[in-house]
Amino acid sequence: MKHHAMASAAPLVDRAGVHMLRNLGPRSAAMLADAGIETVGDLRAIGAAGAFRRLRFMGGNPSRNLLWSMAAGLQGRDWRSLDEDEKAALEAALLD
């Protein structure tokens, strides 16, 4: 029974609004919602780099801090904890 409860916890998180993620406030959540990314699951599916590219494609000018914030938020981390290698990997993902 415990295993079942644990398995059902992940979808609840994925259904939560992106504003529930660490690092993302109401302004970031509104930008993402305008781009069709409303839930944690939406963001997880497209990834931080994919969301960043979509925001740019739609005419937005997202900051690199938003990229770091989304990536770290999906991991439950503070964006300032990303190291240079992680940031470089995100930058490389923007070019894919």
mmCIF file of N, CA and C in Angstrom:
data_model
loop_
_atom_site.group_PDB
_atom_site.id
_atom_site.type_symbol
_atom_site.label_atom_id
_atom_site.label_comp_id
_atom_site.label_asym_id
_atom_site.label_seq_id
_atom_site.Cartn_x
_atom_site.Cartn_y
_atom_site.Cartn_z
ATOM 1 N N MET A 1 0.819 -1.183 0.000
ATOM 2 C CA MET A 1 0.000 0.000 0.000
ATOM 3 C C MET A 1 0.869 1.256 0.000
ATOM 4 N N LYS A 2 1.923 1.234 0.767
ATOM 5 C CA LYS A 2 2.813 2.392 0.815
ATOM 6 C C LYS A 2 3.373 2.711 -0.566
ATOM 7 N N HIS A 3 3.780 1.694 -1.292
ATOM 8 C CA HIS A 3 4.354 1.899 -2.620
ATOM 9 C C HIS A 3 3.357 2.617 -3.526
ATOM 10 N N HIS A 4 2.088 2.217 -3.452
ATOM 11 C CA HIS A 4 1.051 2.841 -4.268
ATOM 12 C C HIS A 4 0.916 4.323 -3.923
ATOM 13 N N ALA A 5 0.950 4.660 -2.637
ATOM 14 C CA ALA A 5 0.832 6.055 -2.222
ATOM 15 C C ALA A 5 2.009 6.877 -2.753
ATOM 16 N N MET A 6 3.186 6.292 -2.728
ATOM 17 C CA MET A 6 4.360 7.004 -3.239
ATOM 18 C C MET A 6 4.246 7.211 -4.741
ATOM 19 N N ALA A 7 3.783 6.207 -5.448
ATOM 20 C CA ALA A 7 3.671 6.291 -6.902
ATOM 21 C C ALA A 7 2.664 7.353 -7.304
ATOM 22 N N SER A 8 1.598 7.536 -6.524
ATOM 23 C CA SER A 8 0.579 8.509 -6.883
ATOM 24 C C SER A 8 0.984 9.937 -6.506
ATOM 25 N N ALA A 9 2.033 10.102 -5.709
ATOM 26 C CA ALA A 9 2.453 11.445 -5.299
ATOM 27 C C ALA A 9 3.058 12.229 -6.464
ATOM 28 N N ALA A 10 3.791 11.578 -7.351
ATOM 29 C CA ALA A 10 4.443 12.287 -8.460
ATOM 30 C C ALA A 10 3.449 12.982 -9.380
ATOM 31 N N PRO A 11 2.358 12.323 -9.806
ATOM 32 C CA PRO A 11 1.403 13.017 -10.668
ATOM 33 C C PRO A 11 0.784 14.240 -9.999
ATOM 34 N N LEU A 12 0.597 14.208 -8.676
ATOM 35 C CA LEU A 12 0.061 15.375 -7.980
ATOM 36 C C LEU A 12 1.005 16.554 -8.150
ATOM 37 N N VAL A 13 2.286 16.314 -8.011
ATOM 38 C CA VAL A 13 3.268 17.373 -8.195
ATOM 39 C C VAL A 13 3.225 17.868 -9.634
ATOM 40 N N ASP A 14 3.154 16.951 -10.587
ATOM 41 C CA ASP A 14 3.121 17.348 -11.992
ATOM 42 C C ASP A 14 1.875 18.155 -12.341
ATOM 43 N N ARG A 15 0.786 17.935 -11.603
ATOM 44 C CA ARG A 15 -0.440 18.700 -11.857
ATOM 45 C C ARG A 15 -0.409 20.072 -11.194
ATOM 46 N N ALA A 16 0.527 20.285 -10.296
ATOM 47 C CA ALA A 16 0.628 21.576 -9.605
ATOM 48 C C ALA A 16 1.033 22.665 -10.597
ATOM 49 N N GLY A 17 0.591 23.870 -10.335
ATOM 50 C CA GLY A 17 0.979 24.996 -11.175
ATOM 51 C C GLY A 17 2.464 25.273 -11.077
ATOM 52 N N VAL A 18 3.054 25.795 -12.146
ATOM 53 C CA VAL A 18 4.497 26.068 -12.125
ATOM 54 C C VAL A 18 4.871 27.065 -11.034
ATOM 55 N N HIS A 19 3.934 27.889 -10.616
ATOM 56 C CA HIS A 19 4.231 28.853 -9.546
ATOM 57 C C HIS A 19 4.585 28.155 -8.228
ATOM 58 N N MET A 20 4.276 26.856 -8.135
ATOM 59 C CA MET A 20 4.596 26.100 -6.927
ATOM 60 C C MET A 20 6.068 25.676 -6.881
ATOM 61 N N LEU A 21 6.750 25.769 -8.023
ATOM 62 C CA LEU A 21 8.163 25.375 -8.050
ATOM 63 C C LEU A 21 9.018 26.414 -7.341
ATOM 64 N N ARG A 22 10.041 25.924 -6.686
ATOM 65 C CA ARG A 22 11.029 26.801 -6.084
ATOM 66 C C ARG A 22 11.617 27.680 -7.185
ATOM 67 N N ASN A 23 11.891 28.918 -6.918
ATOM 68 C CA ASN A 23 12.523 29.904 -7.805
ATOM 69 C C ASN A 23 11.548 30.629 -8.735
ATOM 70 N N LEU A 24 10.345 30.089 -8.942
ATOM 71 C CA LEU A 24 9.433 30.708 -9.911
ATOM 72 C C LEU A 24 8.327 31.459 -9.190
ATOM 73 N N GLY A 25 8.238 32.742 -9.483
ATOM 74 C CA GLY A 25 7.199 33.568 -8.883
ATOM 75 C C GLY A 25 6.046 33.785 -9.847
ATOM 76 N N PRO A 26 5.117 34.651 -9.462
ATOM 77 C CA PRO A 26 3.929 34.903 -10.277
ATOM 78 C C PRO A 26 4.239 35.433 -11.682
ATOM 79 N N ARG A 27 5.246 36.275 -11.811
ATOM 80 C CA ARG A 27 5.590 36.833 -13.125
ATOM 81 C C ARG A 27 6.110 35.751 -14.064
ATOM 82 N N SER A 28 6.999 34.921 -13.556
ATOM 83 C CA SER A 28 7.531 33.810 -14.363
ATOM 84 C C SER A 28 6.409 32.846 -14.725
ATOM 85 N N ALA A 29 5.544 32.542 -13.761
ATOM 86 C CA ALA A 29 4.438 31.621 -14.006
ATOM 87 C C ALA A 29 3.499 32.181 -15.073
ATOM 88 N N ALA A 30 3.249 33.485 -15.044
ATOM 89 C CA ALA A 30 2.374 34.110 -16.039
ATOM 90 C C ALA A 30 2.999 34.039 -17.433
ATOM 91 N N MET A 31 4.307 34.286 -17.522
ATOM 92 C CA MET A 31 5.011 34.185 -18.816
ATOM 93 C C MET A 31 4.895 32.770 -19.358
ATOM 94 N N LEU A 32 5.122 31.786 -18.499
ATOM 95 C CA LEU A 32 5.060 30.392 -18.916
ATOM 96 C C LEU A 32 3.629 30.006 -19.321
ATOM 97 N N ALA A 33 2.632 30.484 -18.575
ATOM 98 C CA ALA A 33 1.238 30.174 -18.901
ATOM 99 C C ALA A 33 0.885 30.737 -20.280
ATOM 100 N N ASP A 34 1.367 31.938 -20.578
ATOM 101 C CA ASP A 34 1.122 32.538 -21.902
ATOM 102 C C ASP A 34 1.713 31.670 -23.010
ATOM 103 N N ALA A 35 2.745 30.893 -22.659
ATOM 104 C CA ALA A 35 3.393 30.008 -23.632
ATOM 105 C C ALA A 35 2.802 28.589 -23.575
ATOM 106 N N GLY A 36 1.718 28.411 -22.828
ATOM 107 C CA GLY A 36 1.068 27.110 -22.751
ATOM 108 C C GLY A 36 1.697 26.147 -21.767
ATOM 109 N N ILE A 37 2.536 26.665 -20.892
ATOM 110 C CA ILE A 37 3.220 25.837 -19.891
ATOM 111 C C ILE A 37 2.659 26.247 -18.534
ATOM 112 N N GLU A 38 1.667 25.477 -18.058
ATOM 113 C CA GLU A 38 0.947 25.888 -16.855
ATOM 114 C C GLU A 38 1.255 25.042 -15.633
ATOM 115 N N THR A 39 1.630 23.780 -15.859
ATOM 116 C CA THR A 39 1.854 22.888 -14.721
ATOM 117 C C THR A 39 3.316 22.453 -14.657
ATOM 118 N N VAL A 40 3.670 21.910 -13.507
ATOM 119 C CA VAL A 40 5.008 21.347 -13.335
ATOM 120 C C VAL A 40 5.237 20.256 -14.381
ATOM 121 N N GLY A 41 4.200 19.446 -14.632
ATOM 122 C CA GLY A 41 4.309 18.389 -15.638
ATOM 123 C C GLY A 41 4.556 18.944 -17.036
ATOM 124 N N ASP A 42 3.888 20.065 -17.372
ATOM 125 C CA ASP A 42 4.122 20.715 -18.668
ATOM 126 C C ASP A 42 5.589 21.114 -18.794
ATOM 127 N N LEU A 43 6.113 21.729 -17.733
ATOM 128 C CA LEU A 43 7.506 22.186 -17.753
ATOM 129 C C LEU A 43 8.462 21.004 -17.793
ATOM 130 N N ARG A 44 8.169 19.970 -17.021
ATOM 131 C CA ARG A 44 9.037 18.787 -17.013
ATOM 132 C C ARG A 44 9.072 18.160 -18.412
ATOM 133 N N ALA A 45 7.907 18.121 -19.085
ATOM 134 C CA ALA A 45 7.823 17.493 -20.407
ATOM 135 C C ALA A 45 8.633 18.248 -21.456
ATOM 136 N N ILE A 46 8.597 19.565 -21.425
ATOM 137 C CA ILE A 46 9.301 20.358 -22.441
ATOM 138 C C ILE A 46 10.739 20.659 -22.006
ATOM 139 N N GLY A 47 10.997 20.631 -20.711
ATOM 140 C CA GLY A 47 12.325 20.920 -20.177
ATOM 141 C C GLY A 47 12.582 22.416 -20.088
ATOM 142 N N ALA A 48 13.538 22.780 -19.270
ATOM 143 C CA ALA A 48 13.843 24.193 -19.052
ATOM 144 C C ALA A 48 14.305 24.861 -20.352
ATOM 145 N N ALA A 49 15.186 24.190 -21.095
ATOM 146 C CA ALA A 49 15.691 24.782 -22.343
ATOM 147 C C ALA A 49 14.569 24.898 -23.375
ATOM 148 N N GLY A 50 13.708 23.891 -23.448
ATOM 149 C CA GLY A 50 12.583 23.936 -24.379
ATOM 150 C C GLY A 50 11.622 25.063 -24.043
ATOM 151 N N ALA A 51 11.354 25.245 -22.762
ATOM 152 C CA ALA A 51 10.473 26.332 -22.325
ATOM 153 C C ALA A 51 11.101 27.680 -22.655
ATOM 154 N N PHE A 52 12.402 27.800 -22.421
ATOM 155 C CA PHE A 52 13.119 29.042 -22.712
ATOM 156 C C PHE A 52 13.043 29.366 -24.198
ATOM 157 N N ARG A 53 13.272 28.340 -25.035
ATOM 158 C CA ARG A 53 13.194 28.544 -26.495
ATOM 159 C C ARG A 53 11.787 28.952 -26.910
ATOM 160 N N ARG A 54 10.784 28.323 -26.311
ATOM 161 C CA ARG A 54 9.394 28.670 -26.651
ATOM 162 C C ARG A 54 9.093 30.120 -26.274
ATOM 163 N N LEU A 55 9.544 30.538 -25.099
ATOM 164 C CA LEU A 55 9.327 31.926 -24.678
ATOM 165 C C LEU A 55 9.985 32.896 -25.657
ATOM 166 N N ARG A 56 11.192 32.570 -26.075
ATOM 167 C CA ARG A 56 11.912 33.417 -27.047
ATOM 168 C C ARG A 56 11.189 33.430 -28.384
ATOM 169 N N PHE A 57 10.736 32.261 -28.845
ATOM 170 C CA PHE A 57 10.035 32.129 -30.123
ATOM 171 C C PHE A 57 8.759 32.980 -30.127
ATOM 172 N N MET A 58 8.113 33.061 -28.976
ATOM 173 C CA MET A 58 6.873 33.813 -28.877
ATOM 174 C C MET A 58 7.115 35.310 -28.720
ATOM 175 N N GLY A 59 8.366 35.724 -28.838
ATOM 176 C CA GLY A 59 8.680 37.149 -28.795
ATOM 177 C C GLY A 59 9.082 37.661 -27.431
ATOM 178 N N GLY A 60 9.175 36.768 -26.474
ATOM 179 C CA GLY A 60 9.609 37.183 -25.144
ATOM 180 C C GLY A 60 11.122 37.330 -25.089
ATOM 181 N N ASN A 61 11.592 37.919 -24.036
ATOM 182 C CA ASN A 61 13.027 38.085 -23.833
ATOM 183 C C ASN A 61 13.387 37.524 -22.458
ATOM 184 N N PRO A 62 13.266 36.177 -22.317
ATOM 185 C CA PRO A 62 13.547 35.586 -21.001
ATOM 186 C C PRO A 62 15.022 35.732 -20.632
ATOM 187 N N SER A 63 15.247 35.903 -19.338
ATOM 188 C CA SER A 63 16.621 36.038 -18.855
ATOM 189 C C SER A 63 17.245 34.667 -18.631
ATOM 190 N N ARG A 64 18.561 34.648 -18.593
ATOM 191 C CA ARG A 64 19.252 33.404 -18.263
ATOM 192 C C ARG A 64 18.881 32.959 -16.860
ATOM 193 N N ASN A 65 18.614 33.913 -15.968
ATOM 194 C CA ASN A 65 18.211 33.529 -14.612
ATOM 195 C C ASN A 65 16.920 32.720 -14.631
ATOM 196 N N LEU A 66 16.013 33.023 -15.570
ATOM 197 C CA LEU A 66 14.797 32.228 -15.673
ATOM 198 C C LEU A 66 15.139 30.809 -16.112
ATOM 199 N N LEU A 67 16.068 30.675 -17.041
ATOM 200 C CA LEU A 67 16.516 29.345 -17.474
ATOM 201 C C LEU A 67 17.072 28.571 -16.282
ATOM 202 N N TRP A 68 17.957 29.204 -15.529
ATOM 203 C CA TRP A 68 18.547 28.539 -14.349
ATOM 204 C C TRP A 68 17.447 28.212 -13.343
ATOM 205 N N SER A 69 16.504 29.143 -13.152
ATOM 206 C CA SER A 69 15.440 28.951 -12.165
ATOM 207 C C SER A 69 14.539 27.779 -12.519
ATOM 208 N N MET A 70 14.188 27.659 -13.798
ATOM 209 C CA MET A 70 13.338 26.537 -14.213
ATOM 210 C C MET A 70 14.057 25.214 -14.036
ATOM 211 N N ALA A 71 15.302 25.142 -14.488
ATOM 212 C CA ALA A 71 16.068 23.890 -14.407
ATOM 213 C C ALA A 71 16.254 23.461 -12.953
ATOM 214 N N ALA A 72 16.670 24.381 -12.113
ATOM 215 C CA ALA A 72 16.889 24.060 -10.704
ATOM 216 C C ALA A 72 15.567 23.772 -10.003
ATOM 217 N N GLY A 73 14.520 24.516 -10.349
ATOM 218 C CA GLY A 73 13.211 24.317 -9.726
ATOM 219 C C GLY A 73 12.669 22.920 -9.971
ATOM 220 N N LEU A 74 12.884 22.401 -11.177
ATOM 221 C CA LEU A 74 12.431 21.043 -11.479
ATOM 222 C C LEU A 74 13.152 20.007 -10.616
ATOM 223 N N GLN A 75 14.320 20.381 -10.099
ATOM 224 C CA GLN A 75 15.082 19.481 -9.227
ATOM 225 C C GLN A 75 14.876 19.818 -7.747
ATOM 226 N N GLY A 76 14.046 20.828 -7.469
ATOM 227 C CA GLY A 76 13.811 21.236 -6.086
ATOM 228 C C GLY A 76 14.985 21.970 -5.474
ATOM 229 N N ARG A 77 15.801 22.593 -6.348
ATOM 230 C CA ARG A 77 17.026 23.274 -5.889
ATOM 231 C C ARG A 77 16.902 24.781 -6.090
ATOM 232 N N ASP A 78 17.701 25.517 -5.346
ATOM 233 C CA ASP A 78 17.830 26.954 -5.553
ATOM 234 C C ASP A 78 18.651 27.178 -6.828
ATOM 235 N N TRP A 79 18.244 28.133 -7.635
ATOM 236 C CA TRP A 79 18.937 28.350 -8.911
ATOM 237 C C TRP A 79 20.406 28.714 -8.715
ATOM 238 N N ARG A 80 20.737 29.310 -7.584
ATOM 239 C CA ARG A 80 22.142 29.706 -7.339
ATOM 240 C C ARG A 80 23.041 28.510 -7.073
ATOM 241 N N SER A 81 22.427 27.316 -6.892
ATOM 242 C CA SER A 81 23.237 26.122 -6.620
ATOM 243 C C SER A 81 23.741 25.453 -7.908
ATOM 244 N N LEU A 82 23.258 25.913 -9.083
ATOM 245 C CA LEU A 82 23.747 25.320 -10.336
ATOM 246 C C LEU A 82 25.212 25.674 -10.528
ATOM 247 N N ASP A 83 26.015 24.683 -10.901
ATOM 248 C CA ASP A 83 27.431 24.971 -11.139
ATOM 249 C C ASP A 83 27.647 25.331 -12.614
ATOM 250 N N GLU A 84 28.849 25.708 -12.936
ATOM 251 C CA GLU A 84 29.154 26.164 -14.304
ATOM 252 C C GLU A 84 28.917 25.072 -15.344
ATOM 253 N N ASP A 85 29.200 23.816 -14.991
ATOM 254 C CA ASP A 85 28.958 22.709 -15.928
ATOM 255 C C ASP A 85 27.468 22.559 -16.229
ATOM 256 N N GLU A 86 26.645 22.665 -15.188
ATOM 257 C CA GLU A 86 25.197 22.563 -15.389
ATOM 258 C C GLU A 86 24.686 23.719 -16.251
ATOM 259 N N LYS A 87 25.199 24.905 -15.996
ATOM 260 C CA LYS A 87 24.790 26.070 -16.790
ATOM 261 C C LYS A 87 25.246 25.909 -18.235
ATOM 262 N N ALA A 88 26.447 25.400 -18.438
ATOM 263 C CA ALA A 88 26.963 25.181 -19.793
ATOM 264 C C ALA A 88 26.109 24.153 -20.529
ATOM 265 N N ALA A 89 25.670 23.098 -19.832
ATOM 266 C CA ALA A 89 24.819 22.083 -20.453
ATOM 267 C C ALA A 89 23.478 22.684 -20.862
ATOM 268 N N LEU A 90 22.934 23.563 -20.041
ATOM 269 C CA LEU A 90 21.672 24.244 -20.386
ATOM 270 C C LEU A 90 21.864 25.155 -21.588
ATOM 271 N N GLU A 91 22.985 25.864 -21.617
ATOM 272 C CA GLU A 91 23.287 26.731 -22.775
ATOM 273 C C GLU A 91 23.380 25.897 -24.043
ATOM 274 N N ALA A 92 24.044 24.755 -23.950
ATOM 275 C CA ALA A 92 24.188 23.869 -25.110
ATOM 276 C C ALA A 92 22.816 23.353 -25.553
ATOM 277 N N ALA A 93 21.928 23.065 -24.584
ATOM 278 C CA ALA A 93 20.598 22.566 -24.903
ATOM 279 C C ALA A 93 19.769 23.616 -25.651
ATOM 280 N N LEU A 94 20.087 24.890 -25.444
ATOM 281 C CA LEU A 94 19.368 25.963 -26.158
ATOM 282 C C LEU A 94 19.655 25.898 -27.654
ATOM 283 N N LEU A 95 20.795 25.323 -28.024
ATOM 284 C CA LEU A 95 21.203 25.261 -29.430
ATOM 285 C C LEU A 95 20.663 24.034 -30.142
ATOM 286 N N ASP A 96 20.154 23.064 -29.370
ATOM 287 C CA ASP A 96 19.622 21.818 -29.981
ATOM 288 C C ASP A 96 18.397 22.096 -30.830
#
